[in-house]
XYZ file of C-alpha atoms in Angstrom:
692
model
C -168.300 77.468 -44.378
C -171.424 78.572 -42.533
C -173.440 76.943 -39.767
C -177.146 76.218 -40.006
C -179.177 74.452 -37.307
C -176.019 73.147 -35.671
C -174.818 71.454 -38.883
C -172.064 72.517 -41.256
C -172.899 73.524 -44.826
C -170.040 72.407 -47.087
C -169.192 72.829 -50.737
C -169.055 69.839 -53.072
C -165.338 69.175 -52.499
C -165.838 69.265 -48.725
C -168.607 66.720 -48.479
C -167.753 63.640 -46.446
C -169.418 60.295 -47.334
C -170.642 58.376 -44.326
C -171.682 54.889 -45.458
C -169.907 52.265 -47.607
C -172.482 52.658 -50.384
C -172.332 56.437 -50.419
C -170.520 58.146 -53.287
C -166.861 59.012 -52.880
C -166.082 62.526 -51.787
C -163.478 64.874 -53.174
C -160.999 64.069 -50.415
C -161.091 60.302 -51.025
C -161.106 60.655 -54.822
C -158.106 62.960 -54.781
C -156.286 60.575 -52.479
C -156.984 57.598 -54.763
C -155.769 59.509 -57.830
C -152.507 60.561 -56.178
C -152.039 56.956 -55.075
C -152.449 55.838 -58.676
C -149.836 58.373 -59.778
C -147.383 57.118 -57.145
C -147.867 53.479 -58.159
C -147.626 54.389 -61.843
C -144.365 56.239 -61.184
C -142.819 52.959 -59.992
C -143.439 51.475 -63.445
C -142.853 54.377 -65.816
C -139.087 53.910 -66.147
C -139.747 50.487 -67.631
C -143.209 50.913 -69.146
C -144.482 53.089 -72.022
C -144.800 56.717 -70.962
C -148.202 56.983 -72.644
C -149.697 54.848 -69.831
C -149.932 58.104 -67.873
C -152.546 59.364 -70.347
C -155.366 56.946 -69.298
C -154.732 57.908 -65.669
C -155.146 61.601 -66.415
C -158.230 61.118 -68.594
C -159.917 58.796 -66.084
C -159.246 61.240 -63.250
C -160.513 64.193 -65.308
C -163.721 62.348 -66.215
C -164.258 61.221 -62.635
C -163.817 64.716 -61.184
C -166.182 66.190 -63.761
C -168.661 63.463 -62.827
C -168.297 64.485 -59.180
C -169.276 68.019 -60.195
C -172.283 66.619 -62.117
C -170.960 67.904 -65.440
C -170.631 64.485 -67.135
C -172.619 61.272 -66.603
C -171.205 58.111 -65.066
C -168.921 56.278 -67.501
C -170.946 53.520 -69.145
C -169.854 49.957 -69.744
C -169.126 50.634 -73.444
C -166.832 53.541 -72.615
C -164.973 51.515 -70.016
C -164.568 48.516 -72.334
C -163.375 50.778 -75.142
C -160.788 52.329 -72.829
C -159.445 48.899 -71.796
C -159.315 47.783 -75.450
C -157.366 50.916 -76.420
C -154.819 50.291 -73.673
C -154.489 46.638 -74.755
C -154.076 47.670 -78.393
C -151.390 50.186 -77.440
C -149.501 47.530 -75.496
C -149.782 45.107 -78.411
C -148.292 47.702 -80.739
C -145.596 48.452 -78.188
C -144.472 44.869 -77.524
C -145.746 42.976 -80.573
C -147.648 40.460 -78.463
C -149.636 40.231 -75.247
C -147.994 37.115 -73.797
C -144.834 38.941 -72.776
C -144.639 39.660 -69.084
C -144.073 43.379 -69.776
C -147.331 43.551 -71.781
C -149.281 41.728 -69.082
C -147.946 44.059 -66.391
C -148.821 47.020 -68.603
C -152.381 45.733 -68.969
C -152.617 45.307 -65.189
C -151.411 48.884 -64.711
C -153.889 50.150 -67.325
C -156.842 48.379 -65.704
C -155.803 49.784 -62.335
C -155.733 53.297 -63.729
C -159.058 52.959 -65.568
C -160.694 51.479 -62.476
C -161.208 55.076 -61.340
C -163.928 55.438 -64.015
C -166.241 53.053 -62.143
C -165.156 53.937 -58.624
C -168.236 55.539 -57.110
C -168.658 54.266 -53.580
C -166.383 53.766 -50.622
C -166.524 50.031 -51.310
C -165.126 50.681 -54.803
C -162.421 52.815 -53.243
C -161.268 49.850 -51.145
C -161.066 47.747 -54.318
C -158.875 50.409 -55.972
C -156.538 50.451 -52.974
C -156.341 46.642 -52.956
C -155.589 46.550 -56.673
C -152.991 49.252 -56.084
C -151.077 46.952 -53.714
C -150.998 44.241 -56.425
C -149.713 46.672 -59.068
C -147.208 48.045 -56.566
C -145.843 44.552 -55.860
C -145.424 43.918 -59.596
C -143.005 46.883 -59.753
C -140.395 44.677 -58.052
C -140.287 42.660 -61.249
C -138.497 45.657 -62.756
C -136.074 46.426 -59.968
C -135.389 45.359 -56.401
C -132.925 48.094 -55.462
C -133.073 50.390 -52.412
C -134.614 53.294 -54.356
C -137.447 51.097 -55.575
C -137.967 49.749 -52.038
C -138.148 53.258 -50.544
C -140.555 54.437 -53.262
C -142.704 51.339 -52.747
C -142.925 52.004 -48.988
C -144.024 55.580 -49.722
C -146.674 54.402 -52.195
C -147.846 51.654 -49.817
C -148.171 54.215 -47.027
C -150.277 56.406 -49.281
C -152.563 53.478 -50.169
C -152.953 52.600 -46.495
C -153.832 56.231 -45.888
C -156.550 55.870 -48.528
C -158.012 52.911 -46.675
C -157.904 54.879 -43.430
C -159.753 57.783 -45.079
C -162.372 55.423 -46.465
C -162.696 53.808 -43.030
C -163.817 57.137 -41.600
C -160.869 59.427 -40.948
C -162.190 62.937 -41.081
C -159.130 64.738 -42.341
C -155.811 64.065 -44.034
C -153.874 64.755 -40.841
C -155.891 62.190 -38.938
C -155.393 59.668 -41.760
C -151.641 60.355 -41.714
C -151.373 59.710 -37.984
C -153.317 56.456 -38.202
C -151.265 55.368 -41.228
C -147.999 55.968 -39.386
C -149.398 54.095 -36.401
C -150.395 51.106 -38.561
C -147.078 51.007 -40.422
C -145.200 51.273 -37.143
C -147.163 48.336 -35.784
C -146.401 46.302 -38.885
C -142.651 47.001 -38.740
C -141.807 44.323 -36.090
C -143.924 41.822 -38.011
C -142.122 42.658 -41.244
C -138.677 42.294 -39.668
C -139.688 39.079 -37.925
C -140.992 37.496 -41.103
C -137.894 38.656 -42.999
C -135.674 36.735 -40.597
C -137.909 33.754 -39.904
C -139.896 33.001 -43.030
C -138.348 30.021 -44.859
C -136.725 30.936 -48.190
C -137.913 28.184 -50.476
C -135.866 28.749 -53.663
C -138.506 28.145 -56.377
C -141.007 30.420 -54.639
C -138.738 33.027 -53.132
C -136.846 34.017 -56.266
C -138.524 37.067 -57.774
C -137.705 37.165 -61.487
C -136.742 40.482 -63.039
C -137.859 41.622 -66.441
C -134.482 43.095 -67.209
C -132.886 41.257 -70.060
C -129.225 40.381 -70.168
C -127.190 43.325 -68.983
C -124.114 42.110 -70.795
C -123.518 42.407 -74.469
C -120.702 39.848 -74.343
C -121.594 36.856 -76.489
C -120.063 33.467 -77.237
C -119.429 34.507 -80.839
C -117.082 37.438 -81.454
C -115.690 39.205 -84.475
C -113.243 42.128 -84.428
C -115.094 45.259 -83.376
C -117.844 43.594 -81.331
C -116.277 44.296 -77.950
C -115.465 47.857 -79.003
C -119.216 48.506 -79.052
C -119.385 47.500 -75.378
C -117.047 50.371 -74.545
C -120.006 52.710 -75.087
C -121.966 51.201 -72.205
C -121.499 51.475 -68.440
C -124.128 48.847 -67.671
C -123.204 46.672 -64.741
C -122.010 43.179 -65.690
C -121.421 41.804 -62.168
C -119.824 42.671 -58.835
C -117.179 40.874 -56.852
C -116.222 40.899 -53.176
C -112.879 39.380 -52.174
C -112.016 37.665 -48.941
C -108.606 39.319 -48.957
C -106.913 42.181 -50.745
C -107.897 43.033 -54.277
C -105.666 41.626 -57.012
C -103.771 44.178 -59.098
C -105.699 45.694 -61.999
C -103.411 43.959 -64.497
C -104.282 40.550 -62.950
C -108.071 40.869 -63.092
C -108.712 38.732 -66.136
C -112.336 37.650 -65.718
C -112.783 34.622 -67.928
C -116.202 34.129 -69.529
C -115.895 32.403 -72.924
C -113.143 30.362 -74.546
C -113.343 30.812 -78.303
C -111.645 28.061 -80.284
C -113.522 27.880 -83.588
C -112.812 30.318 -86.433
C -114.708 30.442 -89.737
C -112.658 33.228 -91.289
C -114.893 35.993 -89.888
C -116.077 35.134 -86.380
C -114.673 33.298 -83.391
C -117.046 31.019 -81.499
C -116.881 28.564 -78.637
C -116.808 24.796 -78.953
C -119.585 23.850 -76.544
C -119.439 20.468 -74.731
C -122.441 19.213 -76.686
C -120.818 20.230 -79.966
C -117.553 18.567 -79.027
C -119.244 15.351 -77.916
C -121.208 15.252 -81.159
C -118.038 15.699 -83.253
C -115.493 13.708 -81.232
C -117.625 11.212 -79.323
C -116.869 9.873 -75.851
C -118.626 10.478 -72.519
C -119.963 13.908 -71.606
C -117.635 14.043 -68.583
C -114.722 14.263 -71.051
C -115.811 17.806 -71.956
C -117.557 19.091 -68.829
C -117.632 18.052 -65.163
C -120.735 18.676 -63.140
C -120.284 19.401 -59.441
C -119.014 21.936 -56.932
C -115.337 21.735 -57.786
C -112.556 20.220 -59.879
C -108.897 19.369 -59.352
C -106.678 22.156 -60.538
C -104.243 23.095 -57.808
C -104.514 25.498 -54.907
C -106.900 28.429 -55.327
C -105.271 31.820 -55.499
C -108.423 33.928 -55.215
C -111.572 33.467 -53.143
C -114.452 35.833 -53.780
C -118.195 36.257 -53.945
C -119.959 37.355 -57.123
C -123.221 39.255 -57.308
C -124.456 38.324 -60.770
C -126.911 40.328 -62.822
C -129.901 38.617 -64.506
C -128.862 36.913 -67.715
C -130.643 34.384 -69.911
C -127.338 32.628 -70.558
C -125.709 30.324 -68.004
C -122.222 31.857 -68.097
C -120.382 32.562 -64.835
C -117.222 34.705 -64.754
C -114.125 33.510 -62.936
C -110.755 35.067 -62.248
C -108.728 32.558 -64.214
C -109.667 28.885 -64.224
C -112.499 28.097 -61.748
C -111.731 25.520 -59.057
C -114.738 25.409 -56.724
C -118.093 27.055 -56.085
C -120.764 26.918 -53.399
C -123.355 25.845 -55.979
C -123.434 23.017 -58.430
C -122.102 24.088 -61.840
C -120.489 22.746 -64.996
C -116.703 23.002 -65.193
C -115.842 22.946 -68.896
C -112.603 21.439 -70.080
C -111.635 24.733 -71.759
C -111.526 26.438 -68.336
C -114.859 28.212 -68.292
C -117.738 27.866 -65.850
C -121.431 27.460 -66.589
C -124.333 27.551 -64.147
C -126.992 24.875 -64.225
C -129.576 27.381 -65.441
C -129.953 30.964 -66.580
C -130.418 33.742 -64.054
C -133.772 35.508 -63.929
C -132.802 37.557 -60.903
C -129.645 38.739 -59.194
C -127.791 35.893 -57.539
C -124.801 35.377 -55.263
C -122.096 32.852 -56.094
C -118.972 32.053 -54.079
C -115.985 30.969 -56.115
C -112.360 30.077 -55.832
C -110.083 30.131 -58.862
C -106.462 29.870 -59.890
C -106.061 33.298 -61.506
C -104.197 31.498 -64.300
C -105.193 29.677 -67.512
C -106.444 26.105 -67.031
C -104.004 23.226 -66.822
C -105.943 20.713 -68.917
C -104.800 20.432 -72.533
C -105.603 17.001 -74.026
C -104.251 16.156 -77.459
C -107.605 16.589 -79.174
C -107.856 20.094 -77.748
C -104.405 21.036 -79.019
C -105.363 19.792 -82.488
C -108.629 21.735 -82.282
C -106.753 24.922 -81.377
C -104.615 24.624 -84.524
C -107.507 24.673 -86.980
C -107.769 27.476 -89.545
C -109.839 27.936 -92.692
C -108.152 26.365 -95.683
C -107.839 29.633 -97.610
C -107.816 33.357 -97.043
C -105.365 35.761 -95.329
C -102.388 34.521 -97.343
C -100.141 37.421 -96.373
C -100.724 36.792 -92.684
C -99.911 33.093 -93.081
C -96.633 33.960 -94.804
C -95.856 36.553 -92.124
C -96.428 33.955 -89.387
C -94.117 31.425 -91.029
C -91.426 34.093 -91.444
C -91.775 35.180 -87.807
C -91.510 31.571 -86.619
C -88.412 31.106 -88.769
C -86.823 34.177 -87.141
C -87.656 32.767 -83.702
C -85.915 29.519 -84.571
C -89.085 27.505 -84.007
C -89.377 28.673 -80.386
C -93.006 29.585 -79.462
C -91.835 32.034 -76.781
C -89.514 33.691 -79.292
C -92.357 33.853 -81.790
C -94.611 35.608 -79.283
C -91.823 38.008 -78.291
C -91.231 38.987 -81.916
C -94.946 39.431 -82.514
C -95.239 41.651 -79.420
C -92.327 43.778 -80.677
C -93.972 44.004 -84.083
C -97.170 45.409 -82.604
C -95.181 47.725 -80.354
C -92.748 49.125 -82.957
C -94.997 49.425 -85.971
C -97.550 52.285 -86.095
C -100.451 50.239 -84.742
C -103.103 52.281 -82.990
C -105.566 51.309 -80.257
C -108.981 52.842 -80.925
C -112.642 52.248 -80.103
C -113.635 53.382 -83.577
C -111.524 51.320 -85.977
C -112.296 51.259 -89.705
C -114.791 48.619 -90.734
C -113.260 45.386 -92.078
C -115.129 43.321 -94.654
C -114.436 40.279 -96.802
C -112.628 37.028 -96.014
C -109.147 38.553 -95.584
C -109.809 40.672 -92.513
C -106.645 39.555 -90.719
C -104.564 40.720 -93.691
C -106.507 43.990 -93.876
C -105.884 44.764 -90.213
C -102.302 43.479 -90.007
C -100.964 45.251 -93.100
C -103.395 48.022 -94.066
C -105.590 49.605 -91.379
C -103.285 49.055 -88.346
C -106.114 50.309 -86.122
C -108.203 48.201 -83.855
C -109.533 47.231 -80.467
C -108.547 44.309 -78.245
C -110.420 41.777 -80.391
C -108.438 42.857 -83.473
C -105.115 42.196 -81.769
C -106.275 39.012 -80.006
C -107.883 37.415 -83.065
C -104.886 38.320 -85.253
C -102.487 36.847 -82.687
C -104.419 33.572 -82.494
C -104.526 33.355 -86.289
C -100.771 33.977 -86.605
C -99.922 31.502 -83.822
C -102.004 28.752 -85.423
C -100.495 29.532 -88.809
C -97.080 29.086 -87.191
C -98.108 25.733 -85.696
C -98.716 26.879 -82.101
C -102.037 25.873 -80.459
C -103.824 29.066 -79.487
C -107.319 30.304 -78.683
C -109.061 33.540 -77.829
C -110.666 34.211 -74.445
C -113.460 36.759 -74.081
C -114.336 38.278 -70.730
C -113.548 41.361 -68.696
C -110.347 42.987 -67.526
C -110.218 45.226 -64.478
C -113.153 46.561 -62.513
C -113.746 49.666 -60.415
C -112.959 49.381 -56.692
C -115.795 50.448 -54.384
C -115.446 52.301 -51.074
C -112.401 54.102 -49.758
C -108.984 52.997 -48.709
C -109.903 53.427 -45.028
C -112.708 50.908 -45.299
C -110.617 48.500 -47.376
C -111.318 48.283 -51.063
C -112.328 44.677 -51.374
C -115.207 45.075 -53.807
C -115.224 45.558 -57.534
C -117.882 46.665 -59.975
C -117.285 45.225 -63.416
C -119.078 47.024 -66.225
C -119.569 46.486 -69.901
C -116.785 48.873 -70.848
C -114.403 46.485 -69.027
C -115.036 43.847 -71.718
C -111.780 42.521 -73.098
C -110.298 39.757 -75.217
C -106.918 38.099 -74.837
C -105.060 35.006 -76.018
C -104.037 31.670 -74.515
C -101.130 29.916 -76.178
C -100.030 26.332 -75.493
C -96.326 25.625 -75.203
C -94.050 24.034 -72.659
C -96.789 21.581 -71.647
C -99.305 24.159 -70.425
C -101.430 27.117 -71.419
C -99.996 30.627 -71.122
C -101.851 33.921 -71.164
C -100.700 36.405 -73.801
C -102.290 39.842 -74.143
C -101.190 41.628 -77.348
C -103.174 44.743 -76.351
C -100.360 45.539 -73.897
C -98.071 46.207 -76.872
C -100.166 49.122 -78.161
C -102.143 50.274 -75.081
C -100.293 49.260 -71.893
C -102.411 51.719 -69.857
C -105.493 49.658 -70.724
C -103.919 46.674 -68.953
C -102.343 48.496 -66.011
C -105.072 51.066 -65.232
C -108.223 49.462 -66.568
C -110.810 50.635 -69.053
C -111.188 54.068 -67.431
C -107.821 54.952 -68.937
C -109.706 55.155 -72.236
C -111.563 58.330 -71.159
C -111.399 60.858 -73.926
C -111.444 58.285 -76.686
C -114.318 58.815 -79.121
C -117.201 56.530 -78.266
C -116.055 55.552 -74.762
C -119.081 55.553 -72.414
C -121.069 57.353 -75.093
C -124.255 55.684 -73.822
C -123.479 56.226 -70.115
C -125.376 59.512 -69.740
C -124.804 61.372 -66.454
C -122.475 58.741 -65.070
C -119.793 59.744 -67.527
C -119.991 63.256 -66.045
C -119.327 61.991 -62.502
C -116.011 60.475 -63.561
C -114.483 63.947 -63.926
C -115.716 65.292 -60.572
C -114.022 63.898 -57.477
C -116.893 64.677 -55.103
C -119.536 63.194 -57.402
C -117.286 60.239 -58.083
C -116.900 59.535 -54.355
C -120.642 59.907 -53.769
C -121.348 57.566 -56.637
C -118.948 55.007 -55.268
C -120.489 55.220 -51.783
C -123.930 54.788 -53.256
C -122.865 51.806 -55.310
C -121.275 50.325 -52.197
C -124.537 50.779 -50.288
C -126.440 49.313 -53.207
C -124.145 46.289 -53.157
C -124.794 45.856 -49.426
C -128.516 46.066 -50.072
C -128.418 43.471 -52.808
C -126.222 41.190 -50.761
C -127.951 41.511 -47.369
C -131.593 42.139 -48.246
C -132.370 40.906 -51.751
C -129.756 38.163 -51.499
C -130.886 37.004 -48.043
C -131.656 33.436 -49.076
C -131.790 30.121 -47.289
C -128.005 29.906 -46.918
C -127.798 33.349 -45.316
C -130.792 32.527 -43.129
C -129.132 29.316 -41.990
C -125.866 31.168 -41.295
C -127.680 33.819 -39.216
C -129.359 31.173 -37.068
C -126.072 29.396 -36.549
C -124.424 32.644 -35.398
C -127.306 33.381 -33.027
C -127.962 29.919 -31.597
C -124.941 27.850 -32.564
C -126.881 25.555 -34.880
C -129.773 25.578 -37.310
C -132.858 23.400 -37.048
C -135.885 23.488 -39.293
C -138.225 22.910 -36.355
C -136.873 26.089 -34.744
C -137.754 28.026 -37.883
C -141.271 26.621 -37.921
C -141.779 27.328 -34.221
C -140.373 30.815 -34.693
C -142.871 31.605 -37.459
C -145.770 30.128 -35.480
C -144.699 32.056 -32.371
C -144.512 35.286 -34.346
C -147.965 34.750 -35.837
C -149.356 33.918 -32.359
C -147.913 37.198 -31.051
C -149.545 39.066 -33.923
C -152.927 37.479 -33.180
C -152.549 38.230 -29.458
C -151.576 41.854 -30.033
C -154.430 42.244 -32.537
C -156.931 40.834 -30.047
C -155.709 43.192 -27.346
C -155.954 46.160 -29.697
C -159.476 45.175 -30.759
C -160.612 44.859 -27.145
C -158.914 48.112 -26.216
C -160.455 49.841 -29.213
C -163.908 48.531 -28.271
C -163.487 49.780 -24.721
C -162.641 53.194 -25.986
C -165.775 53.386 -28.113
C -168.035 52.603 -25.173
C -166.213 54.945 -22.810
C -166.335 58.338 -24.471
C -164.616 60.988 -22.352
C -167.880 62.865 -21.949
C -169.710 59.681 -20.968
C -167.068 58.821 -18.379
C -167.293 62.300 -16.861
C -171.103 62.107 -16.704
C -171.009 58.631 -15.123
C -168.783 59.890 -12.319
C -171.241 62.728 -11.644
C -174.228 60.331 -11.896
C -172.728 58.105 -9.184
C -172.463 61.062 -6.868
C -176.081 62.012 -7.570
C -177.197 58.397 -6.992
C -175.916 58.606 -3.424
C -178.474 61.458 -2.918
C -181.253 59.462 -4.568
C -181.060 61.515 -7.745
C -179.617 58.923 -10.113
C -180.687 58.651 -13.766
C -183.844 56.798 -14.599
C -183.948 53.833 -17.029
C -183.203 55.078 -20.548
C -182.856 58.649 -19.375
C -180.355 60.697 -21.427
C -177.569 62.581 -19.573
C -178.948 66.038 -20.471
C -182.499 65.127 -19.491
C -181.275 63.631 -16.238
C -179.331 66.764 -15.261
C -182.220 69.074 -16.188
C -184.593 66.938 -14.026
C -182.181 67.193 -11.104
C -181.981 70.965 -11.647
C -185.722 71.231 -11.147
C -185.371 69.304 -7.854
C -182.400 71.364 -6.590
C -183.184 75.068 -7.133
C -179.985 76.072 -5.296
C -177.882 74.358 -8.019
C -180.088 75.006 -11.003
C -177.635 77.246 -12.791
C -174.682 74.790 -12.570
C -176.817 71.740 -13.432
C -178.345 73.371 -16.511
C -174.891 74.411 -17.696
C -173.635 70.867 -17.103
C -176.483 69.474 -19.199
C -175.571 71.766 -22.078
C -171.869 70.943 -21.828
C -172.378 67.170 -21.746
C -174.753 67.223 -24.721
C -172.333 69.389 -26.669
C -169.491 67.133 -25.663
C -171.138 63.816 -26.537
C -173.537 64.477 -29.372
C -172.236 67.425 -31.401
C -170.065 65.987 -34.239
C -169.148 69.472 -35.417
C -167.682 70.240 -32.035
C -165.740 66.955 -32.197
C -164.490 67.790 -35.672
C -163.509 71.268 -34.570
C -161.718 69.812 -31.602
C -159.789 67.470 -33.823
C -158.972 70.251 -36.262
C -157.840 72.535 -33.478
C -155.593 69.905 -32.003
C -158.099 69.074 -29.203
C -158.329 72.625 -27.693
C -162.172 72.661 -27.723
C -162.275 69.268 -26.052
C -159.898 70.430 -23.354
C -162.039 73.548 -22.859
C -165.089 71.366 -22.324
C -163.196 69.259 -19.798
C -162.124 72.346 -17.867
C -165.642 73.799 -17.973
C -167.127 70.518 -16.767
C -164.610 70.201 -13.925
C -165.246 73.786 -12.769
C -169.040 73.258 -12.705
C -168.652 69.958 -10.831
C -166.502 71.687 -8.177
C -169.196 74.392 -7.738
C -171.842 71.709 -7.478
C -169.954 69.888 -4.736
């Protein structure tokens, strides 16, 4: 960099635009491109990786345009680029009306916007569009990592606006950005606490589809496939101590219908259509049902799911939200979940008590033909038990335990209409659904009402013993199926898996480590299970993540109301409104003060203030400045009138002109951390002392 006539000669990447209509410089363009990369990174885990290609090509074209090597991108080129991105998204998703495709198109337009970003005004538009694209990333995930990355990207975009507003260097833009974000922090926290959470508007839907593979129609082998996945199904936090692992039967679906191949649930609508009667005969809508004293009280953090199922530890008894309590002992929400949600529940921990006659008859139904050997085996077993259902179940348990049955995640494939016979007498290998479905079939064949229940068993405790392990993470590999048998006037739980794999019941699904296929799709998480330090770190992180979801993402109207009641003893809507209005009034007041203070600073440059103090002294001697007379001209005129001080006055005139008017000196002062400015102050003060 060389100086010429007091100005700085810069290369093309060092040029600084000065007016809103002036072309973007290298510094601003580079900043905008990095900002695009940061915002794009928030989407890439969920969006097609090829979306990075338009960003790179647009940036390359724009930088070559800045170097005058390519012309400005014309309208046809820009339209063609947008059409190519749209066509790629259509091929990726099959349609453009899916939310993922629309977000992808928004991201693509944001990236291609760089092609027509020429002026500082265009740069502001890119930053504004960047905030919109950044906000859409929370449709993918609302976890702490996403929040931290979004704050970083938002800070970078604010820095871009600061640069465009006139910051001379990146360091100056960084300081102003930190200052602005620091100022906004109290406002953000205040709005977080005070802003009313109106449920239809506050819920941010997530694009993530159902994280559970558990369905309301199961055939042997289906749940075994879930053992490959460690995807989170839901989390639970207990008011008291955790129940034992062997008691954590999370009930999701009750499967009563069997067509010879698959087990499916008898939904309330299906039952009402077949049996008639009022809808309340099959499902009760409300916040609770009669069913005895609750044994467990807990809070669930549910993952997004298009189905309305809600897990419960045994039969559900009450909830803090309106739900449907089905007569078969399962719980349904009033709608599907498009975002994570909290639900407080109490439950019995045991099978439901209700067993009307029609339900007992329903749970005796079997296909008219097929599995003849199993039917004969069931009759023979019942004969040995003397017609006692408990004796029948005991003999069946001993049969599974003593014969060479094997528990495996990779059982041989069963086909045809005699699958119970094939498993019971030929393959002898299966997963929990094999044993549960075979047990239900045999019990019904012996004249005992029975049904299969699909859900989860176990869950991984979070945190350490010192902090009290009261939280569980239930994952897909915890999926399980068991049996409910009716005898003695009530339903009883019977788990035949305990006969062949008791460790699965007592220790949970993690006891299956080493089995082929277990957590095969888990990736790095499977590696952490064998390392104590990594396992503890993972658990601490998941505990923190649970706290985040519960306290930040799950901070809804109920939590807001509870916070106000703890702080002020009661909650009133008018207090919330006045709180928001008061906060906004404070923001306006602080903004007004900052604007006035900023304006005062512009009109009182340090050099101007120093000159004004000297001018007042000279006025007392009748040597004040004339109307419209510049500081340097004034001091040189006084020098001609005071020959004894001519040297000091001429030096003062040079210093004040350098101080006030020379932008390069200002820039150098800023770059040097203000050392040149301080030197001018010291030089001015020394000359003023000599003059006095």
